[in-house]
Amino acid sequence: MTTLPADRPSSEAEVRAALLALDHATKHPFSVVDEDGAVVAGWGGATGRERFTYRYTVRLLPETAEYTRLTTSTTRTSSNSTGSYAFNSLWISKPVNEVLRAHGWRPRRTAVGKFLRRLVGRAD
């Protein structure tokens, strides 16, 4: 993966294509789809009667080369579930964030985040 200068981020189309290329392409496979203009990386598992889903949604903001992100997870359990599974959200968020960073995109700072950075003396 090539790292680009921060003053010249990749286009939205290049970033979207790189994110979609992660679909089932990592050590811990997960799906990546384009859903209503956002890129959604997700994983789902089931053991017995328990079902688990995790979704990491990234919305690209091409005018500023920033992105917003939202994570959601659900667990549904019926009685008498058996079995086990292992999952770590970093298996999804880390490769997605690495692609975004490598293409020169950065997370959009929220008002709360900006306030906390100023409070601890870190510049925006």
Tab-separated table of C-alpha atoms in Angstrom:
chain	number	residue	atom	x	y	z
A	1	MET	CA	0.000	0.000	0.000
A	2	THR	CA	1.452	3.378	-1.012
A	3	THR	CA	1.262	6.315	1.373
A	4	LEU	CA	0.409	9.582	-0.347
A	5	PRO	CA	1.342	13.067	0.851
A	6	ALA	CA	-1.269	14.564	3.183
A	7	ASP	CA	-1.681	17.568	0.866
A	8	ARG	CA	-2.714	15.302	-2.041
A	9	PRO	CA	-5.260	12.713	-0.872
A	10	SER	CA	-6.646	10.124	-3.273
A	11	SER	CA	-9.970	10.734	-4.973
A	12	GLU	CA	-13.198	9.455	-3.485
A	13	ALA	CA	-13.463	6.835	-6.252
A	14	GLU	CA	-9.938	5.506	-5.535
A	15	VAL	CA	-10.607	5.298	-1.792
A	16	ARG	CA	-13.985	3.632	-2.293
A	17	ALA	CA	-12.412	1.058	-4.672
A	18	ALA	CA	-9.598	0.343	-2.178
A	19	LEU	CA	-12.096	-0.138	0.651
A	20	LEU	CA	-14.287	-2.453	-1.433
A	21	ALA	CA	-11.166	-4.475	-2.318
A	22	LEU	CA	-10.930	-5.460	1.375
A	23	ASP	CA	-13.984	-7.702	0.880
A	24	HIS	CA	-12.887	-11.113	2.247
A	25	ALA	CA	-9.224	-10.199	1.567
A	26	THR	CA	-7.715	-10.117	5.074
A	27	LYS	CA	-6.502	-12.721	7.550
A	28	HIS	CA	-9.866	-12.406	9.333
A	29	PRO	CA	-12.316	-12.131	6.379
A	30	PHE	CA	-15.224	-9.717	6.519
A	31	SER	CA	-17.619	-8.351	3.923
A	32	VAL	CA	-17.440	-4.848	2.467
A	33	VAL	CA	-20.347	-3.344	0.518
A	34	ASP	CA	-21.447	0.028	-0.798
A	35	GLU	CA	-24.741	0.799	0.944
A	36	ASP	CA	-26.652	4.043	0.357
A	37	GLY	CA	-23.455	5.956	-0.462
A	38	ALA	CA	-21.545	4.656	2.557
A	39	VAL	CA	-18.998	1.846	2.707
A	40	VAL	CA	-20.056	-0.791	5.228
A	41	ALA	CA	-17.594	-3.387	6.501
A	42	GLY	CA	-19.265	-6.109	8.497
A	43	TRP	CA	-19.065	-9.524	10.043
A	44	GLY	CA	-21.710	-11.869	11.350
A	45	GLY	CA	-21.456	-15.083	13.274
A	46	ALA	CA	-23.740	-17.648	14.803
A	47	THR	CA	-23.410	-20.339	17.446
A	48	GLY	CA	-26.381	-22.464	18.262
A	49	ARG	CA	-29.176	-19.946	18.674
A	50	GLU	CA	-27.004	-16.882	19.226
A	51	ARG	CA	-26.393	-14.485	16.364
A	52	PHE	CA	-23.866	-11.640	16.380
A	53	THR	CA	-23.326	-8.856	13.829
A	54	TYR	CA	-20.825	-6.011	13.682
A	55	ARG	CA	-20.980	-3.137	11.158
A	56	TYR	CA	-18.334	-0.449	10.649
A	57	THR	CA	-19.881	2.235	8.440
A	58	VAL	CA	-17.682	4.852	6.767
A	59	ARG	CA	-19.153	7.842	4.957
A	60	LEU	CA	-16.649	9.655	2.730
A	61	LEU	CA	-16.702	13.470	2.622
A	62	PRO	CA	-14.825	14.238	-0.633
A	63	GLU	CA	-14.899	18.030	-0.300
A	64	THR	CA	-12.538	17.827	2.704
A	65	ALA	CA	-10.962	14.343	2.288
A	66	GLU	CA	-12.459	13.417	5.659
A	67	TYR	CA	-14.745	10.594	6.714
A	68	THR	CA	-17.238	9.861	9.436
A	69	ARG	CA	-17.574	6.445	10.993
A	70	LEU	CA	-20.223	4.626	12.943
A	71	THR	CA	-20.049	1.203	14.554
A	72	THR	CA	-23.023	-0.934	15.426
A	73	SER	CA	-23.194	-4.405	16.860
A	74	THR	CA	-26.058	-6.653	17.781
A	75	THR	CA	-26.386	-9.926	19.625
A	76	ARG	CA	-29.555	-11.967	19.550
A	77	THR	CA	-29.903	-15.025	21.741
A	78	SER	CA	-32.587	-17.646	21.850
A	79	SER	CA	-32.792	-20.200	24.621
A	80	ASN	CA	-30.350	-23.121	24.737
A	81	SER	CA	-27.562	-21.600	22.642
A	82	THR	CA	-24.400	-23.671	22.414
A	83	GLY	CA	-21.003	-23.187	20.806
A	84	SER	CA	-18.594	-20.300	20.740
A	85	TYR	CA	-16.959	-17.813	18.414
A	86	ALA	CA	-14.147	-15.313	18.632
A	87	PHE	CA	-14.358	-11.802	17.251
A	88	ASN	CA	-12.324	-8.624	17.640
A	89	SER	CA	-13.619	-5.371	16.114
A	90	LEU	CA	-10.026	-4.405	15.231
A	91	TRP	CA	-10.087	-7.182	12.618
A	92	ILE	CA	-12.375	-4.845	10.650
A	93	SER	CA	-11.647	-1.296	11.806
A	94	LYS	CA	-7.844	-1.555	11.584
A	95	PRO	CA	-7.598	-2.522	7.873
A	96	VAL	CA	-10.332	-0.015	6.950
A	97	ASN	CA	-8.581	2.799	8.837
A	98	GLU	CA	-5.206	1.822	7.323
A	99	VAL	CA	-6.630	2.131	3.797
A	100	LEU	CA	-8.124	5.532	4.581
A	101	ARG	CA	-4.873	6.770	6.158
A	102	ALA	CA	-2.752	5.431	3.278
A	103	HIS	CA	-4.901	7.404	0.844
A	104	GLY	CA	-4.467	10.635	2.809
A	105	TRP	CA	-7.971	10.775	4.280
A	106	ARG	CA	-8.565	11.638	7.923
A	107	PRO	CA	-11.462	11.227	10.346
A	108	ARG	CA	-13.766	14.217	10.723
A	109	ARG	CA	-13.252	15.838	14.078
A	110	THR	CA	-16.381	16.315	16.153
A	111	ALA	CA	-16.980	19.372	18.310
A	112	VAL	CA	-16.434	17.255	21.438
A	113	GLY	CA	-13.183	15.851	20.023
A	114	LYS	CA	-11.920	19.336	19.147
A	115	PHE	CA	-12.753	20.573	22.643
A	116	LEU	CA	-10.980	17.653	24.312
A	117	ARG	CA	-7.873	18.109	22.107
A	118	ARG	CA	-7.687	21.785	23.094
A	119	LEU	CA	-8.238	20.855	26.745
A	120	VAL	CA	-5.212	18.554	26.765
A	121	GLY	CA	-3.133	21.002	24.701
A	122	ARG	CA	-3.047	19.186	21.358
A	123	ALA	CA	-3.467	21.262	18.205
A	124	ASP	CA	-6.132	20.429	15.590
